Short mmCIF file of C-alpha atoms in Angstrom, two decimals:
data_model
loop_
_atom_site.label_atom_id
_atom_site.label_comp_id
_atom_site.label_asym_id
_atom_site.label_seq_id
_atom_site.Cartn_x
_atom_site.Cartn_y
_atom_site.Cartn_z
CA MET A 267 39.21 158.82 160.81
CA LYS A 268 39.19 156.44 163.77
CA ILE A 269 40.62 152.92 163.69
CA GLN A 270 39.68 150.33 166.32
CA GLN A 271 42.39 147.74 166.98
CA ILE A 272 41.24 144.13 167.45
CA ALA A 273 42.83 140.69 167.60
CA PRO A 274 43.44 139.57 164.00
CA LEU A 275 41.87 136.37 162.72
CA LYS A 276 44.37 133.51 163.01
CA ASN A 277 45.61 131.85 159.84
CA ASP A 278 44.48 128.37 160.87
CA TYR A 279 40.98 129.71 161.52
CA LEU A 280 40.96 131.48 158.14
CA GLU A 281 42.04 128.32 156.38
CA SER A 282 39.38 126.30 158.20
CA ILE A 283 36.68 128.48 156.63
CA GLY A 284 38.24 128.35 153.16
CA PHE A 285 40.21 131.61 153.15
CA ALA A 286 43.70 130.70 151.96
CA TRP A 287 45.05 134.03 150.66
CA HIS A 288 45.52 135.47 154.14
CA SER A 289 49.21 136.43 153.83
CA ASP A 290 50.92 138.73 151.33
CA ILE A 291 54.24 137.89 149.67
CA ASP A 292 56.15 139.73 152.41
CA GLY A 293 54.47 137.59 155.08
CA SER A 294 52.24 140.41 156.38
CA ARG A 295 48.54 139.90 157.04
CA TYR A 296 46.23 140.69 154.14
CA VAL A 297 43.44 141.21 156.73
CA PRO A 298 44.99 143.11 159.66
CA GLY A 299 43.47 143.34 163.13
CA GLU A 300 41.69 146.65 162.75
CA LEU A 301 38.27 148.08 162.00
CA VAL A 302 37.26 151.44 160.56
CA GLU A 303 34.77 153.16 162.86
CA VAL A 304 31.76 154.52 160.98
CA SER A 305 28.39 155.90 162.01
CA SER A 306 25.02 154.56 160.93
CA GLU A 307 24.45 157.87 159.11
CA GLU A 308 27.67 157.38 157.11
CA CYS A 309 26.54 153.87 156.17
CA GLU A 310 23.19 155.23 155.03
CA ARG A 311 24.93 157.76 152.81
CA TYR A 312 27.08 155.02 151.24
CA TYR A 313 23.89 153.02 150.63
CA GLU A 314 22.08 155.95 149.03
CA ALA A 315 25.11 156.85 146.88
CA ALA A 316 25.32 153.33 145.46
CA ASN A 317 21.62 153.28 144.63
CA GLU A 318 21.67 156.69 142.95
CA LEU A 319 24.81 155.93 140.98
CA TYR A 320 23.48 152.63 139.67
CA ASP A 321 20.55 154.43 138.04
CA MET A 322 23.03 156.89 136.54
CA PHE A 323 25.14 154.06 135.14
CA VAL A 324 22.06 152.54 133.53
CA ALA A 325 21.29 155.86 131.84
CA ALA A 326 24.91 156.24 130.72
CA ALA A 327 24.99 152.71 129.27
CA GLN A 328 21.80 153.40 127.34
CA TYR A 329 23.44 156.55 125.97
CA VAL A 330 26.47 154.54 124.85
CA ILE A 331 24.28 151.98 123.09
CA ASP A 332 22.02 154.59 121.47
CA ASN A 333 25.02 156.52 120.13
CA ASN A 334 27.19 153.49 119.26
CA LEU A 335 30.07 154.61 121.51
CA PHE A 336 31.47 151.13 122.18
CA HIS A 337 34.81 151.92 120.57
CA GLU A 338 35.16 155.08 122.67
CA LEU A 339 34.87 152.92 125.80
CA GLY A 340 37.47 150.42 124.57
CA ILE A 341 34.90 147.63 124.19
CA PRO A 342 36.19 144.74 122.03
CA TYR A 343 34.26 144.70 118.75
CA ASN A 344 33.35 141.01 119.09
CA LEU A 345 31.33 141.74 122.25
CA VAL A 346 29.12 144.49 120.84
CA ASN A 347 26.31 142.21 119.63
CA LEU A 348 26.46 140.22 122.85
CA ILE A 349 26.26 143.40 124.92
CA LYS A 350 23.25 144.63 122.95
CA ALA A 351 21.47 141.27 123.24
CA SER A 352 21.99 141.09 127.00
CA TRP A 353 20.94 144.72 127.47
CA GLU A 354 17.71 144.41 125.51
CA ASN A 355 16.35 141.36 127.37
CA ASP A 356 15.47 141.74 131.04
CA VAL A 357 16.30 138.11 131.82
CA HIS A 358 19.98 139.09 131.77
CA TRP A 359 19.94 140.30 135.37
CA HIS A 360 22.96 142.03 136.92
CA LEU A 361 23.85 139.84 139.89
CA TYR A 362 26.31 142.05 141.79
CA GLY A 363 28.96 144.75 141.54
CA ARG A 364 31.14 146.92 143.79
CA PHE A 365 31.44 150.70 143.82
CA ASP A 366 34.79 152.10 144.93
CA PHE A 367 34.50 155.41 146.75
CA ALA A 368 36.70 158.12 148.19
CA GLY A 369 35.35 160.04 151.17
CA GLY A 370 32.22 159.29 153.13
CA ILE A 371 33.99 159.50 156.51
CA ASP A 372 34.47 162.45 158.88
CA GLY A 373 32.13 164.67 156.91
CA LYS A 374 34.01 164.29 153.62
CA PRO A 375 31.77 163.98 150.54
CA ILE A 376 31.47 160.62 148.81
CA LYS A 377 33.11 160.58 145.39
CA LEU A 378 32.89 157.74 142.87
CA LEU A 379 36.24 156.35 141.76
CA GLU A 380 34.97 153.45 139.63
CA PHE A 381 32.41 150.64 139.41
CA ASN A 382 33.66 147.05 139.41
CA ALA A 383 30.58 145.63 137.73
CA ASP A 384 31.76 142.52 135.87
CA THR A 385 33.99 140.40 138.14
CA PRO A 386 34.30 142.20 141.49
CA THR A 387 36.28 140.41 144.18
CA ALA A 388 36.65 141.00 147.96
CA VAL A 389 33.34 139.12 148.27
CA PHE A 390 34.62 136.59 150.81
CA GLU A 391 36.35 139.30 152.82
CA THR A 392 33.28 141.52 152.91
CA ALA A 393 30.56 138.92 153.45
CA ILE A 394 32.34 136.48 155.78
CA LEU A 395 35.53 137.85 157.32
CA GLN A 396 34.07 141.14 158.55
CA TRP A 397 31.41 139.22 160.45
CA ALA A 398 34.03 136.81 161.81
CA MET A 399 36.21 139.72 162.99
CA LEU A 400 33.39 140.96 165.19
CA LYS A 401 32.37 137.52 166.42
CA GLN A 402 35.91 136.36 167.26
CA ASN A 403 36.52 139.57 169.23
CA GLY A 404 33.28 139.41 171.21
CA LEU A 405 31.84 142.48 169.48
CA ASP A 406 28.26 143.09 168.36
CA GLU A 407 27.92 141.02 165.18
CA SER A 408 25.11 143.24 163.90
CA ALA A 409 27.20 146.44 164.09
CA GLN A 410 28.01 146.49 160.38
CA PHE A 411 26.54 147.55 157.06
CA ASN A 412 26.97 144.03 155.72
CA ASP A 413 24.05 142.22 154.08
CA LEU A 414 26.10 140.95 151.13
CA PHE A 415 25.39 137.23 151.44
CA ASP A 416 21.66 137.75 151.99
CA GLY A 417 21.63 140.33 149.20
CA LEU A 418 23.19 137.81 146.83
CA VAL A 419 20.68 135.13 147.86
CA GLU A 420 17.78 137.46 147.10
CA ASN A 421 19.28 138.59 143.80
CA PHE A 422 19.74 134.99 142.70
CA LYS A 423 16.01 134.62 143.26
CA ARG A 424 15.43 137.67 141.07
CA LEU A 425 17.00 135.84 138.15
CA LEU A 426 13.55 134.26 137.90
CA THR A 427 11.19 136.82 139.43
CA LEU A 428 12.91 139.79 137.71
CA ASP A 429 11.39 142.01 140.37
CA ASP A 430 11.97 143.37 143.86
CA ASP A 431 9.38 140.92 145.20
CA THR A 432 10.88 137.41 145.36
CA SER A 433 7.90 135.73 147.05
CA GLY A 434 7.02 133.76 143.91
CA PHE A 435 10.51 132.36 143.41
CA GLU A 436 9.94 128.90 144.90
CA ASP A 437 6.91 128.24 142.68
CA MET A 438 8.77 129.42 139.57
CA LEU A 439 11.79 127.26 140.41
CA ALA A 440 9.60 124.20 141.06
CA GLN A 441 7.99 124.60 137.63
CA ASN A 442 11.28 124.96 135.72
CA ASP A 443 14.01 123.33 137.85
CA PHE A 444 16.70 125.80 136.66
CA LYS A 445 20.33 124.97 137.40
CA ILE A 446 23.41 127.23 137.67
CA LEU A 447 26.94 126.23 136.69
CA PHE A 448 29.73 128.23 138.37
CA THR A 449 33.14 128.56 136.76
CA CYS A 450 36.50 130.31 136.82
CA LEU A 451 40.00 129.65 135.52
CA GLU A 452 41.97 126.90 137.22
CA GLY A 453 44.95 128.01 139.31
CA SER A 454 43.69 130.94 141.41
CA VAL A 455 42.60 130.00 144.92
CA GLU A 456 41.05 133.43 145.42
CA ASP A 457 38.96 133.24 142.25
CA GLU A 458 37.84 129.70 143.01
CA GLN A 459 36.82 130.40 146.61
CA THR A 460 35.02 133.60 145.55
CA THR A 461 33.14 131.61 142.92
CA ARG A 462 32.30 128.88 145.38
CA LEU A 463 30.96 131.43 147.88
CA LEU A 464 28.64 132.77 145.18
CA GLN A 465 27.66 129.17 144.46
CA ALA A 466 26.80 128.75 148.14
CA ALA A 467 24.49 131.78 147.94
CA ALA A 468 22.71 130.31 144.89
CA THR A 469 22.37 126.93 146.61
CA HIS A 470 20.95 128.68 149.66
CA ALA A 471 18.41 130.39 147.40
CA GLY A 472 17.26 126.96 146.22
CA TYR A 473 18.99 126.27 142.92
CA LYS A 474 20.76 123.10 141.93
CA THR A 475 24.36 124.19 141.38
CA ARG A 476 27.72 122.83 140.34
CA PHE A 477 31.27 124.14 140.08
CA ALA A 478 33.64 123.41 137.17
CA TYR A 479 36.72 125.00 135.67
CA ILE A 480 36.04 126.77 132.39
CA HIS A 481 38.08 124.26 130.34
CA GLU A 482 35.85 121.42 131.58
CA ILE A 483 32.65 122.96 130.18
CA ALA A 484 31.13 122.23 126.75
CA PHE A 485 29.60 125.15 124.85
CA ASP A 486 27.14 124.31 122.08
CA ASP A 487 25.86 127.17 119.88
CA GLU A 488 22.49 125.50 119.31
CA ASN A 489 21.89 123.75 122.63
CA GLY A 490 23.64 125.73 125.35
CA VAL A 491 26.04 125.03 128.22
CA PHE A 492 26.88 121.49 129.35
CA MET A 493 28.95 119.82 132.04
CA GLU A 494 29.33 116.04 131.72
CA GLY A 495 26.23 115.90 129.54
CA GLU A 496 23.98 117.94 131.85
CA ASN A 497 22.53 121.19 130.54
CA TYR A 498 22.66 124.37 132.64
CA GLU A 499 20.32 127.31 132.10
CA PHE A 500 22.62 129.77 133.92
CA LEU A 501 26.39 130.14 133.81
CA PHE A 502 28.27 132.28 136.33
CA LYS A 503 31.84 133.05 135.25
CA LEU A 504 34.41 134.92 137.33
CA ILE A 505 36.35 135.66 134.14
CA PRO A 506 36.44 139.20 132.71
CA TRP A 507 34.43 139.66 129.54
CA GLU A 508 37.27 141.47 127.83
CA SER A 509 39.60 138.53 128.54
CA ILE A 510 37.13 136.19 126.88
CA ALA A 511 36.86 138.54 123.90
CA ILE A 512 40.60 139.02 123.42
CA GLU A 513 42.03 135.66 124.48
CA GLU A 514 39.15 133.27 123.71
CA GLY A 515 37.47 134.70 120.62
CA GLU A 516 35.85 131.39 119.70
CA LEU A 517 34.23 131.15 123.13
CA ALA A 518 32.97 134.74 122.81
CA LEU A 519 31.28 133.79 119.51
CA ARG A 520 29.78 130.64 121.00
CA LEU A 521 28.37 132.60 123.94
CA GLU A 522 26.94 135.17 121.53
CA ASN A 523 25.16 132.39 119.65
CA ILE A 524 24.01 130.63 122.83
CA ILE A 525 22.46 133.86 124.11
CA ALA A 526 20.94 134.68 120.71
CA ASN A 527 19.36 131.21 120.70
CA GLN A 528 18.14 131.76 124.28
CA LYS A 529 19.84 128.58 125.50
CA ALA A 530 21.62 130.05 128.54
CA ILE A 531 22.04 133.22 130.58
CA VAL A 532 25.54 134.34 131.58
CA LEU A 533 26.29 136.14 134.85
CA ASN A 534 27.35 138.86 135.10
CA PRO A 535 25.79 139.88 131.75
CA ALA A 536 27.98 141.20 128.93
CA TYR A 537 26.52 144.70 129.30
CA THR A 538 28.25 145.05 132.67
CA LEU A 539 31.46 145.63 130.70
CA LEU A 540 30.00 149.05 129.81
CA PHE A 541 29.82 149.82 133.55
CA GLN A 542 33.26 148.29 134.11
CA SER A 543 35.06 150.43 131.52
CA LYS A 544 36.60 153.50 133.13
CA GLY A 545 35.66 155.30 129.92
CA ILE A 546 32.06 155.51 131.10
CA MET A 547 33.17 157.98 133.80
CA LYS A 548 33.56 160.60 131.07
CA ILE A 549 30.06 159.77 129.78
CA LEU A 550 28.69 160.17 133.30
CA TRP A 551 30.42 163.55 133.67
CA ASP A 552 28.95 164.68 130.33
CA LEU A 553 25.45 163.57 131.31
CA TYR A 554 25.63 164.77 134.93
CA PRO A 555 28.16 167.63 134.97
CA ASN A 556 29.26 168.69 138.47
CA HIS A 557 27.14 166.00 140.11
CA PRO A 558 28.18 165.84 143.80
CA LEU A 559 29.03 162.13 143.61
CA LEU A 560 31.22 162.46 140.51
CA LEU A 561 34.76 163.61 139.79
CA GLU A 562 35.56 165.51 136.61
CA SER A 563 36.63 162.96 133.99
CA SER A 564 38.02 163.29 130.49
CA TYR A 565 39.81 161.35 127.76
CA GLU A 566 42.51 164.07 127.84
CA PRO A 567 44.65 165.32 130.75
CA LEU A 568 42.83 167.86 132.93
CA SER A 569 44.58 171.16 132.37
CA GLY A 570 46.04 172.67 135.54
CA LYS A 571 44.60 169.94 137.81
CA THR A 572 46.07 166.95 139.59
CA CYS A 573 44.44 163.86 138.10
CA VAL A 574 44.54 160.09 138.08
CA LYS A 575 45.29 158.36 134.78
CA LYS A 576 43.53 154.98 134.50
CA PRO A 577 43.42 152.37 131.72
CA PHE A 578 39.83 151.71 130.67
CA LEU A 579 39.82 147.97 131.39
CA ALA A 580 42.65 147.44 133.86
CA ARG A 581 42.29 145.57 137.15
CA GLU A 582 43.74 145.96 140.66
CA GLY A 583 45.35 149.38 140.11
CA ALA A 584 47.66 148.22 137.30
CA ASN A 585 49.08 150.98 135.05
CA VAL A 586 47.40 153.68 137.16
CA SER A 587 49.33 156.89 137.72
CA VAL A 588 48.79 160.17 139.56
CA LEU A 589 49.73 163.24 137.52
CA GLY A 590 50.43 166.68 138.94
CA ALA A 591 48.90 169.90 137.66
CA ASN A 592 51.79 170.27 135.20
CA GLY A 593 51.65 166.66 134.04
CA GLU A 594 54.48 165.40 136.24
CA ILE A 595 54.18 161.84 137.58
CA LEU A 596 53.55 161.84 141.33
CA ALA A 597 52.92 158.10 141.68
CA GLN A 598 52.51 155.20 139.29
CA ASN A 599 52.02 151.44 139.05
CA ASP A 600 53.33 149.16 136.35
CA GLY A 601 51.22 146.52 134.66
CA GLU A 602 50.09 144.88 131.46
CA TYR A 603 47.49 147.44 130.37
CA GLY A 604 49.75 150.22 129.08
CA ASN A 605 48.47 149.95 125.50
CA GLN A 606 44.85 150.68 126.41
CA LYS A 607 42.90 153.91 126.18
CA PHE A 608 43.09 156.03 129.33
CA LEU A 609 40.71 158.04 131.48
CA TYR A 610 41.90 161.18 133.27
CA GLN A 611 39.93 161.63 136.49
CA GLU A 612 40.18 164.54 138.90
CA TYR A 613 42.28 163.61 141.92
CA THR A 614 40.66 163.48 145.34
CA GLU A 615 42.19 162.61 148.70
CA LEU A 616 41.34 159.29 150.31
CA PRO A 617 40.76 159.22 154.08
CA GLN A 618 43.97 158.37 155.93
CA ASP A 619 44.98 157.16 159.36
CA ALA A 620 47.64 158.51 161.71
CA LYS A 621 50.34 156.53 159.89
CA GLY A 622 49.42 158.04 156.52
CA GLN A 623 47.82 154.87 155.15
CA LYS A 624 44.89 155.60 152.86
CA TYR A 625 41.48 153.95 152.88
CA GLN A 626 39.14 153.33 149.96
CA ALA A 627 35.54 152.33 150.63
CA GLY A 628 33.97 149.51 148.63
CA VAL A 629 30.17 149.31 148.58
CA PHE A 630 28.63 146.19 147.08
CA PHE A 631 25.48 146.44 145.01
CA ALA A 632 23.05 143.55 144.50
CA PHE A 633 19.75 145.17 143.38
CA GLU A 634 20.58 147.80 146.00
CA GLY A 635 23.57 148.82 148.12
CA CYS A 636 24.15 145.96 150.54
CA ALA A 637 27.61 145.99 152.17
CA LEU A 638 30.63 148.11 153.05
CA GLY A 639 34.31 147.22 153.34
CA PHE A 640 37.63 149.06 153.02
CA ARG A 641 40.96 148.61 151.26
CA LYS A 642 44.06 150.16 152.84
CA GLY A 643 47.26 151.08 151.03
CA GLY A 644 49.37 153.82 149.56
CA GLU A 645 48.57 156.52 147.02
CA ILE A 646 47.27 153.91 144.56
CA ILE A 647 45.07 151.12 145.92
CA ASP A 648 46.23 147.93 144.19
CA ASN A 649 46.61 144.17 144.49
CA TYR A 650 48.95 144.58 147.49
CA SER A 651 46.53 146.70 149.50
CA LYS A 652 45.01 145.28 152.68
CA PHE A 653 41.36 144.53 153.43
CA VAL A 654 39.98 146.30 156.51
CA GLY A 655 36.59 145.69 158.06
CA HIS A 656 34.36 148.23 159.77
CA ILE A 657 32.20 148.65 162.83
CA ILE A 658 29.25 150.96 163.41
CA VAL A 659 29.74 153.03 166.57
#
């Protein structure tokens, strides 16, 4: 793979545009001055892979629901009814997600690692910083596969049109005056700025929007979602569904009742937890055995093969380990998810640079594939990995 060195974005500039998590705990840049060189054909293949895989995930989720396999995927029992309700009604539109891929560069096949479908981050980095990296270095600003912000704007419109064609959105909004409340937990600058960027996309689409921390919001089973007495038809929450289920059981029940009473729509919908669970990779492998975009996946170690052991509902590479063909641990991360069920996924090499650093592609999906970005790190891509932009050459 080829890396193009550029001048890194300065911290004061990053802070001026709202990006505060620019430095890691060791003082190094989270967004280094480099770009991965890709071809337009490679970008097209990433785009096509995301689109094909999304349809496969929809089929796999339907299979899980039809066969009542929620427990097998580690889904909390108190979300099952909510998942079914959101799945069965088209108004619960999936706003956005991010596919993580190995390969796709230098002729290597694209392989799905996982789908971050509920609360994907790296939105600010992908949508804003990649563009800024080109602009600040005098490069062609259009030389990227990066339509994330516009893709989000259009998909916010589809919350009403529920269709590819968004031309009727303005008339529908004028008739109903729908509002969206955006929320996250207080205390994380990254989560808040990501949420506020999504709010900006919804505002750009035409909605009336507001931001509030989750503890400031009133949830009424019979009447819906309120902030300081004002009712909101849509709620976007950058809080994992499983965290709500496990840590805030009363809120999970209230949301179930609010959705059952058709008083609000929550984004991303509860059914995205089916996509989010690593356990669905085994379902995909069962439904599409030896599919070129998939890696062999099982709920048991893969005999005689190097594999990656992943907790079903972990985040940021926590509790992930790489196991050798004889079961020996080749690499591992600690974390708080060690008591979960685990997926065993066939190991595949990530592209690497001359220094041995490995690169994982992230392709955002908002109705269709819409943007590419990379994370750089060691054997396991985790919370300490760097974000790297790209340029089409």
